[in-house]
Amino acid sequence: MTLRKFAGLGALLPLLSPGLALAQETTLDSGDTAWMLTATALVLFMTIPGLALFYGGMVRSKNILSVMMQCFAITGLMSILWMVYGYSLAFDTTGMEAGVTNFSSLVGGLERAFLSGLTVDSLVGAFPESVFITFQMTFAIITPALIVGAFAERMKFSAMLIFMTIWFTLVYAPIAHMVWAGDGGLLWDWGVLDFAGGTVVHINAGIAGLVACLVLGKRKGYPTTQMAPHNLGYTLMGAAMLWIGWFGFNAGSAVAANGTAGMAMLVTQIATAAAALGWMFAEWISHGKPSALGIASGVVAGLVAITPAAGTAGPMGALIIGLASGVICFFCATSLKRKLGYDDSLDAFGVHGVGGIVGAILTGAFAAPALGGFGEVENIALQLWIQLKGVLFTVVYTAIVTFVILKVLDLVMGLRVNEEEETVGLDLSLHNERGYNL
């Protein structure tokens, strides 16, 4: 057995089935409830305004509103989809049985569609199920929003909305179910450790982003035309908001105000600081000068990498995970991208995909008490293999399904704006607005 995402999750998840009285086995704890309300707000804060500013500052001035608009529209769209069927697809446990692989191991049913069975008194653990639903909703919001960074400045807004709807349905919800839905979930039964979303959120979004930028093709003029970020002040403010909001993301995934939440907060801070410095010094040595964009990117790389390990790694493990992610993500977002020639506009794959992979694999080692962790990992080699297997499954599943979705949409309605619209900028051509009016 290994320590899983939620404290006492094996006892909590059966309570999500509508045929059971959710409030009968537990009582509400005001401290846990207050913390989860706070954590939920912090995770939403990561997307709006955090990610919107982080991405908005990195694009050219003619596209800032388009990126921010995408983040806001995704926030609204995912909220409704989560209520209608997303929560049910991710967390309906009907038909699941430990050690038994069936269709319910891959995706939930629709018994909780439109939040059927939810009442004011429904509890998950010691806090309201309504708070759990909203907390998980914020994860479903930020994951597709992260993909925006890969195809920024060239995708139709209408195509983006339809793509995100289908991708959420066929990719995000099933992966979340397989990893987090408890006994009977495919990756759960494998023993994959993912405390707060290294696999579900970051590898998922990063791989989808890589596929999207390859299918859409390079921006006009890339890489010869100068495409420098137009406002790095926005990007730094966005990175700071992500850093703060991430405490809700990671410490909130303890789903209680307890020691696991406290340790998750500590290791998140350590790993993020280490990654920021790792990226900064790697850039300084390689390019001669450290940059503000670099340290902001390092911050996010560290946040991403510690996410799957936040509930099991100790301080020393967090330090190593952070340093490794900062350095590795720097080289992948710079040297590797230039060498392979793909146009991942804002490094969604280089930071989230690569950082998620680094963190997910290293979780297998640093969850072990022998290396200062707090998991129940005794055989490190075996757990590393389990983590790698989970990473490979997610990469292959996400890449194939994302590719199919994008190719079908491209045939049906086209994915990309025309050359004139791209030259003018998406703010004017798609939204008839300017980010800056002189």
Short mmCIF file of C-alpha atoms in Angstrom, two decimals, residues 11-420:
data_model
loop_
_atom_site.label_atom_id
_atom_site.label_comp_id
_atom_site.label_asym_id
_atom_site.label_seq_id
_atom_site.Cartn_x
_atom_site.Cartn_y
_atom_site.Cartn_z
CA ALA A 11 -13.44 5.58 3.21
CA LEU A 12 -14.47 8.82 1.52
CA LEU A 13 -15.03 7.90 -2.11
CA PRO A 14 -17.79 5.32 -1.63
CA LEU A 15 -19.79 8.16 -0.08
CA LEU A 16 -19.92 9.86 -3.47
CA SER A 17 -22.46 7.36 -4.78
CA PRO A 18 -25.96 8.91 -4.72
CA GLY A 19 -27.58 5.85 -3.18
CA LEU A 20 -25.69 6.36 0.08
CA ALA A 21 -26.42 8.89 2.81
CA LEU A 22 -23.34 11.11 2.59
CA ALA A 23 -23.65 12.70 5.99
CA GLN A 24 -24.29 9.65 8.13
CA GLU A 25 -20.75 8.36 8.73
CA THR A 26 -18.95 11.64 9.46
CA THR A 27 -19.60 14.99 11.08
CA LEU A 28 -18.69 18.41 9.79
CA ASP A 29 -15.42 19.92 11.02
CA SER A 30 -15.41 23.71 10.84
CA GLY A 31 -11.60 23.89 10.63
CA ASP A 32 -11.39 21.51 7.67
CA THR A 33 -14.28 23.29 6.01
CA ALA A 34 -12.70 26.72 6.43
CA TRP A 35 -9.39 25.50 5.03
CA MET A 36 -10.99 23.83 2.00
CA LEU A 37 -13.06 26.94 1.24
CA THR A 38 -9.82 28.95 1.31
CA ALA A 39 -7.90 26.42 -0.76
CA THR A 40 -10.64 26.38 -3.39
CA ALA A 41 -10.50 30.16 -3.77
CA LEU A 42 -6.69 29.99 -4.02
CA VAL A 43 -6.81 27.46 -6.87
CA LEU A 44 -9.33 29.56 -8.80
CA PHE A 45 -7.03 32.55 -8.20
CA MET A 46 -4.32 30.61 -10.06
CA THR A 47 -6.26 30.76 -13.34
CA ILE A 48 -7.93 34.13 -12.99
CA PRO A 49 -5.99 36.34 -12.70
CA GLY A 50 -2.75 34.35 -12.19
CA LEU A 51 -2.42 32.33 -15.39
CA ALA A 52 -4.17 35.03 -17.43
CA LEU A 53 -1.50 37.56 -16.43
CA PHE A 54 1.38 35.07 -16.66
CA TYR A 55 0.47 34.11 -20.23
CA GLY A 56 -0.85 37.56 -21.19
CA GLY A 57 2.47 39.25 -20.50
CA MET A 58 4.40 36.76 -22.63
CA VAL A 59 2.49 37.26 -25.89
CA ARG A 60 2.78 40.24 -28.21
CA SER A 61 0.66 43.27 -27.32
CA LYS A 62 -1.77 42.57 -30.18
CA ASN A 63 -2.74 39.25 -28.58
CA ILE A 64 -2.94 39.95 -24.85
CA LEU A 65 -6.73 40.13 -24.69
CA SER A 66 -7.13 36.94 -26.72
CA VAL A 67 -5.10 34.95 -24.18
CA MET A 68 -6.89 36.49 -21.21
CA MET A 69 -10.24 35.96 -22.92
CA GLN A 70 -9.42 32.29 -23.41
CA CYS A 71 -8.60 31.90 -19.70
CA PHE A 72 -11.85 33.57 -18.65
CA ALA A 73 -13.97 31.68 -21.18
CA ILE A 74 -12.43 28.35 -20.14
CA THR A 75 -13.18 29.19 -16.50
CA GLY A 76 -16.85 29.65 -17.32
CA LEU A 77 -17.09 26.70 -19.71
CA MET A 78 -15.40 24.17 -17.43
CA SER A 79 -17.47 25.25 -14.44
CA ILE A 80 -20.69 24.39 -16.28
CA LEU A 81 -19.35 21.18 -17.83
CA TRP A 82 -18.14 20.06 -14.40
CA MET A 83 -21.62 20.60 -12.97
CA VAL A 84 -23.43 18.93 -15.87
CA TYR A 85 -21.36 15.76 -16.19
CA GLY A 86 -17.66 16.28 -15.44
CA TYR A 87 -17.84 15.62 -11.71
CA SER A 88 -19.77 12.44 -12.37
CA LEU A 89 -17.34 11.20 -15.04
CA ALA A 90 -14.39 11.83 -12.73
CA PHE A 91 -15.74 10.67 -9.35
CA ASP A 92 -18.74 8.38 -9.84
CA THR A 93 -17.51 5.09 -8.37
CA THR A 94 -20.41 2.91 -9.52
CA GLY A 95 -19.14 -0.46 -10.77
CA MET A 96 -15.64 -0.02 -9.39
CA GLU A 97 -13.97 -2.79 -7.42
CA ALA A 98 -10.40 -3.01 -6.17
CA GLY A 99 -8.24 -5.12 -8.47
CA VAL A 100 -10.98 -5.47 -11.11
CA THR A 101 -10.40 -3.75 -14.45
CA ASN A 102 -13.56 -2.86 -16.36
CA PHE A 103 -15.08 0.12 -18.11
CA SER A 104 -15.69 1.78 -14.74
CA SER A 105 -11.92 1.65 -14.16
CA LEU A 106 -11.49 4.10 -17.04
CA VAL A 107 -14.27 6.64 -16.54
CA GLY A 108 -17.15 7.22 -14.16
CA GLY A 109 -20.79 6.94 -15.03
CA LEU A 110 -23.51 9.58 -15.08
CA GLU A 111 -25.23 8.86 -11.78
CA ARG A 112 -23.97 12.18 -10.43
CA ALA A 113 -24.82 14.16 -13.59
CA PHE A 114 -26.16 17.65 -12.80
CA LEU A 115 -24.85 16.93 -9.26
CA SER A 116 -27.69 14.53 -8.58
CA GLY A 117 -27.96 13.58 -4.93
CA LEU A 118 -26.16 16.66 -3.61
CA THR A 119 -27.72 18.31 -0.56
CA VAL A 120 -26.68 21.03 1.87
CA ASP A 121 -25.84 18.28 4.36
CA SER A 122 -23.81 16.07 1.99
CA LEU A 123 -20.31 15.52 3.37
CA VAL A 124 -17.03 14.25 1.98
CA GLY A 125 -14.91 13.44 4.98
CA ALA A 126 -15.45 16.26 7.45
CA PHE A 127 -16.48 19.06 5.06
CA PRO A 128 -19.35 19.69 2.63
CA GLU A 129 -19.38 17.76 -0.62
CA SER A 130 -20.29 21.05 -2.32
CA VAL A 131 -16.85 22.36 -1.32
CA PHE A 132 -15.15 19.20 -2.62
CA ILE A 133 -17.01 19.58 -5.91
CA THR A 134 -15.92 23.20 -6.26
CA PHE A 135 -12.34 22.40 -5.25
CA GLN A 136 -12.08 19.73 -7.93
CA MET A 137 -13.83 22.07 -10.37
CA THR A 138 -10.92 24.51 -10.06
CA PHE A 139 -8.53 21.74 -11.13
CA ALA A 140 -10.74 21.03 -14.14
CA ILE A 141 -10.58 24.75 -14.96
CA ILE A 142 -6.83 25.29 -14.83
CA THR A 143 -5.84 22.12 -16.71
CA PRO A 144 -7.27 23.07 -20.14
CA ALA A 145 -6.31 26.71 -19.51
CA LEU A 146 -2.66 25.63 -19.32
CA ILE A 147 -2.90 24.25 -22.87
CA VAL A 148 -3.60 27.76 -24.17
CA GLY A 149 0.08 28.62 -23.77
CA ALA A 150 1.11 26.13 -26.45
CA PHE A 151 -1.06 27.48 -29.28
CA ALA A 152 -1.26 31.14 -28.24
CA GLU A 153 -1.60 33.76 -31.01
CA ARG A 154 -2.98 31.49 -33.73
CA MET A 155 -6.07 29.43 -32.82
CA LYS A 156 -9.66 30.40 -33.60
CA PHE A 157 -11.65 31.25 -30.48
CA SER A 158 -14.61 29.14 -31.66
CA ALA A 159 -12.37 26.15 -32.38
CA MET A 160 -10.71 26.57 -28.98
CA LEU A 161 -14.05 26.37 -27.17
CA ILE A 162 -15.13 23.22 -28.98
CA PHE A 163 -11.72 21.60 -28.61
CA MET A 164 -11.66 22.28 -24.87
CA THR A 165 -15.16 20.85 -24.43
CA ILE A 166 -14.29 17.60 -26.18
CA TRP A 167 -10.82 17.37 -24.62
CA PHE A 168 -12.24 17.84 -21.13
CA THR A 169 -14.77 15.08 -21.79
CA LEU A 170 -12.49 12.52 -23.40
CA VAL A 171 -9.14 13.25 -21.75
CA TYR A 172 -9.29 15.21 -18.50
CA ALA A 173 -12.25 13.48 -16.85
CA PRO A 174 -11.08 9.92 -17.65
CA ILE A 175 -7.50 10.56 -16.49
CA ALA A 176 -8.76 12.17 -13.28
CA HIS A 177 -11.01 9.15 -12.72
CA MET A 178 -8.26 6.62 -13.37
CA VAL A 179 -5.84 8.32 -10.98
CA TRP A 180 -8.07 9.68 -8.19
CA ALA A 181 -11.39 7.80 -8.09
CA GLY A 182 -10.11 5.16 -5.68
CA ASP A 183 -10.18 1.37 -5.62
CA GLY A 184 -10.94 0.05 -9.09
CA GLY A 185 -9.49 3.05 -10.93
CA LEU A 186 -6.89 1.86 -13.45
CA LEU A 187 -3.89 3.96 -12.40
CA TRP A 188 -5.03 3.97 -8.77
CA ASP A 189 -4.91 0.18 -8.71
CA TRP A 190 -1.48 0.28 -10.33
CA GLY A 191 -0.33 2.24 -7.28
CA VAL A 192 0.51 5.50 -9.10
CA LEU A 193 1.19 8.34 -6.64
CA ASP A 194 -0.20 11.71 -7.68
CA PHE A 195 -1.03 13.84 -4.68
CA ALA A 196 -2.27 17.00 -6.41
CA GLY A 197 -2.14 16.58 -10.17
CA GLY A 198 1.31 15.98 -11.67
CA THR A 199 -0.22 13.39 -13.99
CA VAL A 200 -3.85 14.54 -14.09
CA VAL A 201 -3.10 18.23 -14.60
CA HIS A 202 0.44 18.93 -15.80
CA ILE A 203 1.51 15.98 -17.92
CA ASN A 204 -2.01 15.90 -19.32
CA ALA A 205 -1.99 19.59 -20.27
CA GLY A 206 1.65 19.63 -21.37
CA ILE A 207 1.32 16.72 -23.78
CA ALA A 208 -1.95 18.11 -25.15
CA GLY A 209 -0.22 21.43 -25.66
CA LEU A 210 2.66 19.83 -27.55
CA VAL A 211 0.27 17.98 -29.84
CA ALA A 212 -1.77 21.15 -30.39
CA CYS A 213 1.20 23.29 -31.39
CA LEU A 214 2.40 20.58 -33.78
CA VAL A 215 -1.01 20.17 -35.42
CA LEU A 216 -1.59 23.92 -35.77
CA GLY A 217 1.92 24.61 -37.02
CA LYS A 218 4.26 27.49 -36.27
CA ARG A 219 3.20 31.10 -35.91
CA LYS A 220 3.75 33.26 -38.96
CA GLY A 221 7.40 34.29 -38.97
CA TYR A 222 8.54 31.84 -36.30
CA PRO A 223 11.43 31.55 -35.46
CA THR A 224 13.02 34.36 -37.49
CA THR A 225 10.61 37.15 -36.50
CA GLN A 226 11.09 38.81 -33.11
CA MET A 227 8.27 37.66 -30.81
CA ALA A 228 9.46 38.98 -27.47
CA PRO A 229 7.05 39.18 -24.49
CA HIS A 230 5.38 42.58 -24.49
CA ASN A 231 4.98 43.04 -20.71
CA LEU A 232 7.14 40.96 -18.41
CA GLY A 233 5.73 42.88 -15.45
CA TYR A 234 2.41 41.11 -16.04
CA THR A 235 4.22 37.79 -16.31
CA LEU A 236 6.06 38.28 -13.02
CA MET A 237 2.84 39.31 -11.26
CA GLY A 238 1.11 36.27 -12.71
CA ALA A 239 3.93 34.00 -11.56
CA ALA A 240 3.67 35.45 -8.06
CA MET A 241 -0.08 34.79 -8.02
CA LEU A 242 0.51 31.24 -9.19
CA TRP A 243 3.08 30.73 -6.44
CA ILE A 244 0.66 31.92 -3.76
CA GLY A 245 -2.36 30.14 -5.22
CA TRP A 246 -0.44 26.88 -5.49
CA PHE A 247 -0.58 26.46 -1.73
CA GLY A 248 -4.30 25.88 -2.19
CA PHE A 249 -3.52 23.48 -5.03
CA ASN A 250 -1.05 21.34 -3.06
CA ALA A 251 -1.85 21.86 0.62
CA GLY A 252 -5.56 21.80 -0.20
CA SER A 253 -5.15 18.32 -1.67
CA ALA A 254 -4.76 16.98 1.86
CA VAL A 255 -8.53 17.72 2.04
CA ALA A 256 -8.12 18.54 5.72
CA ALA A 257 -6.41 21.09 7.93
CA ASN A 258 -3.81 18.63 9.17
CA GLY A 259 -0.13 17.76 9.22
CA THR A 260 -0.14 16.56 5.62
CA ALA A 261 -1.41 19.97 4.50
CA GLY A 262 1.30 21.68 6.54
CA MET A 263 4.06 19.53 5.08
CA ALA A 264 2.66 20.00 1.57
CA MET A 265 2.90 23.75 2.06
CA LEU A 266 6.50 23.54 3.26
CA VAL A 267 7.77 21.28 0.49
CA THR A 268 5.96 23.38 -2.12
CA GLN A 269 7.83 26.46 -0.97
CA ILE A 270 11.19 24.66 -0.87
CA ALA A 271 10.85 23.06 -4.29
CA THR A 272 9.65 26.26 -5.94
CA ALA A 273 12.49 28.31 -4.50
CA ALA A 274 15.02 25.67 -5.57
CA ALA A 275 13.63 25.50 -9.11
CA ALA A 276 13.63 29.29 -9.49
CA LEU A 277 17.29 29.40 -8.49
CA GLY A 278 18.12 26.34 -10.57
CA TRP A 279 16.64 27.89 -13.73
CA MET A 280 18.23 31.27 -12.95
CA PHE A 281 21.75 29.89 -12.53
CA ALA A 282 21.42 27.52 -15.49
CA GLU A 283 20.44 30.48 -17.67
CA TRP A 284 23.15 32.66 -16.18
CA ILE A 285 25.82 30.06 -16.96
CA SER A 286 24.46 29.27 -20.43
CA HIS A 287 23.49 32.74 -21.66
CA GLY A 288 25.66 35.04 -19.57
CA LYS A 289 22.80 36.84 -17.82
CA PRO A 290 19.83 35.81 -15.67
CA SER A 291 16.42 37.01 -16.86
CA ALA A 292 13.13 37.91 -15.20
CA LEU A 293 11.28 35.64 -17.63
CA GLY A 294 13.66 32.85 -16.70
CA ILE A 295 13.13 33.06 -12.96
CA ALA A 296 9.35 33.31 -13.45
CA SER A 297 9.46 30.18 -15.60
CA GLY A 298 11.61 28.45 -12.98
CA VAL A 299 9.03 29.25 -10.33
CA VAL A 300 6.30 27.54 -12.32
CA ALA A 301 8.54 24.57 -13.14
CA GLY A 302 9.13 23.98 -9.44
CA LEU A 303 5.45 24.32 -8.59
CA VAL A 304 4.61 21.80 -11.29
CA ALA A 305 7.24 19.25 -10.29
CA ILE A 306 6.43 19.17 -6.58
CA THR A 307 2.69 18.80 -7.21
CA PRO A 308 2.57 14.98 -7.42
CA ALA A 309 5.01 14.63 -4.50
CA ALA A 310 3.61 17.29 -2.17
CA GLY A 311 1.89 14.81 0.12
CA THR A 312 4.71 12.30 0.36
CA ALA A 313 8.08 14.05 -0.10
CA GLY A 314 10.12 15.50 2.74
CA PRO A 315 12.13 18.74 2.68
CA MET A 316 15.29 17.22 1.17
CA GLY A 317 13.29 15.43 -1.49
CA ALA A 318 11.56 18.71 -2.33
CA LEU A 319 14.92 20.45 -2.66
CA ILE A 320 16.18 17.86 -5.14
CA ILE A 321 12.92 17.75 -7.10
CA GLY A 322 12.95 21.54 -7.35
CA LEU A 323 16.56 21.81 -8.51
CA ALA A 324 16.12 19.01 -11.03
CA SER A 325 12.95 20.51 -12.51
CA GLY A 326 14.41 24.00 -12.77
CA VAL A 327 17.49 22.88 -14.67
CA ILE A 328 15.80 20.24 -16.85
CA CYS A 329 12.86 22.47 -17.78
CA PHE A 330 15.27 25.30 -18.68
CA PHE A 331 17.09 23.16 -21.22
CA CYS A 332 13.87 21.67 -22.60
CA ALA A 333 12.20 25.08 -23.00
CA THR A 334 15.26 26.57 -24.71
CA SER A 335 17.79 24.20 -26.28
CA LEU A 336 15.46 21.27 -26.97
CA LYS A 337 12.71 23.47 -28.41
CA ARG A 338 15.16 25.23 -30.72
CA LYS A 339 16.72 21.96 -31.81
CA LEU A 340 13.41 20.25 -32.61
CA GLY A 341 11.84 23.42 -34.06
CA TYR A 342 8.31 23.16 -32.63
CA ASP A 343 6.49 26.39 -31.72
CA ASP A 344 5.27 25.92 -28.16
CA SER A 345 4.44 29.62 -27.83
CA LEU A 346 4.64 30.01 -24.04
CA ASP A 347 6.37 26.73 -23.14
CA ALA A 348 3.33 24.84 -21.92
CA PHE A 349 5.06 21.57 -22.76
CA GLY A 350 8.56 22.66 -21.75
CA VAL A 351 7.41 23.69 -18.27
CA HIS A 352 4.22 21.77 -17.49
CA GLY A 353 4.77 18.62 -19.54
CA VAL A 354 8.44 18.17 -18.71
CA GLY A 355 8.10 19.44 -15.14
CA GLY A 356 5.17 17.11 -14.56
CA ILE A 357 7.14 14.13 -15.88
CA VAL A 358 10.18 14.96 -13.74
CA GLY A 359 8.05 15.38 -10.63
CA ALA A 360 5.90 12.31 -11.24
CA ILE A 361 8.89 10.02 -11.64
CA LEU A 362 10.89 11.45 -8.73
CA THR A 363 7.84 11.10 -6.50
CA GLY A 364 8.47 7.37 -6.62
CA ALA A 365 11.83 7.82 -4.95
CA PHE A 366 11.23 10.64 -2.51
CA ALA A 367 7.99 9.23 -1.11
CA ALA A 368 10.12 6.56 0.52
CA PRO A 369 10.94 7.01 4.24
CA ALA A 370 14.48 5.85 3.40
CA LEU A 371 14.89 9.11 1.44
CA GLY A 372 13.10 11.32 3.95
CA GLY A 373 9.59 10.86 2.56
CA PHE A 374 6.29 10.22 4.31
CA GLY A 375 4.77 7.63 2.01
CA GLU A 376 4.67 3.89 2.53
CA VAL A 377 7.13 3.09 -0.25
CA GLU A 378 9.51 0.30 0.70
CA ASN A 379 10.68 -0.80 -2.74
CA ILE A 380 11.90 2.38 -4.47
CA ALA A 381 12.75 0.67 -7.75
CA LEU A 382 9.28 -0.84 -7.96
CA GLN A 383 7.59 2.48 -7.21
CA LEU A 384 9.75 4.26 -9.81
CA TRP A 385 8.56 1.70 -12.37
CA ILE A 386 4.94 2.26 -11.33
CA GLN A 387 5.39 6.01 -11.68
CA LEU A 388 7.04 5.64 -15.07
CA LYS A 389 4.26 3.34 -16.22
CA GLY A 390 1.69 5.93 -15.15
CA VAL A 391 3.58 8.67 -17.00
CA LEU A 392 3.86 6.62 -20.19
CA PHE A 393 0.18 5.68 -20.12
CA THR A 394 -0.85 9.32 -19.69
CA VAL A 395 1.50 10.53 -22.43
CA VAL A 396 0.27 7.96 -24.95
CA TYR A 397 -3.43 8.25 -24.10
CA THR A 398 -3.43 12.05 -24.06
CA ALA A 399 -1.34 12.40 -27.22
CA ILE A 400 -3.47 10.03 -29.29
CA VAL A 401 -6.88 11.33 -28.19
CA THR A 402 -5.79 14.98 -28.44
CA PHE A 403 -4.42 14.42 -31.94
CA VAL A 404 -7.63 12.80 -33.13
CA ILE A 405 -9.79 15.57 -31.66
CA LEU A 406 -7.71 18.30 -33.29
CA LYS A 407 -7.53 16.63 -36.71
CA VAL A 408 -11.28 16.06 -36.81
CA LEU A 409 -11.98 19.66 -35.78
CA ASP A 410 -9.53 20.93 -38.36
CA LEU A 411 -11.40 19.03 -41.07
CA VAL A 412 -14.81 20.16 -39.84
CA MET A 413 -14.25 23.85 -39.03
CA GLY A 414 -10.56 24.67 -39.24
CA LEU A 415 -8.41 25.37 -36.20
CA ARG A 416 -6.33 28.34 -37.21
CA VAL A 417 -7.05 31.97 -37.97
CA ASN A 418 -6.13 33.12 -41.47
CA GLU A 419 -2.85 34.87 -42.23
CA GLU A 420 -4.37 38.36 -42.23
#
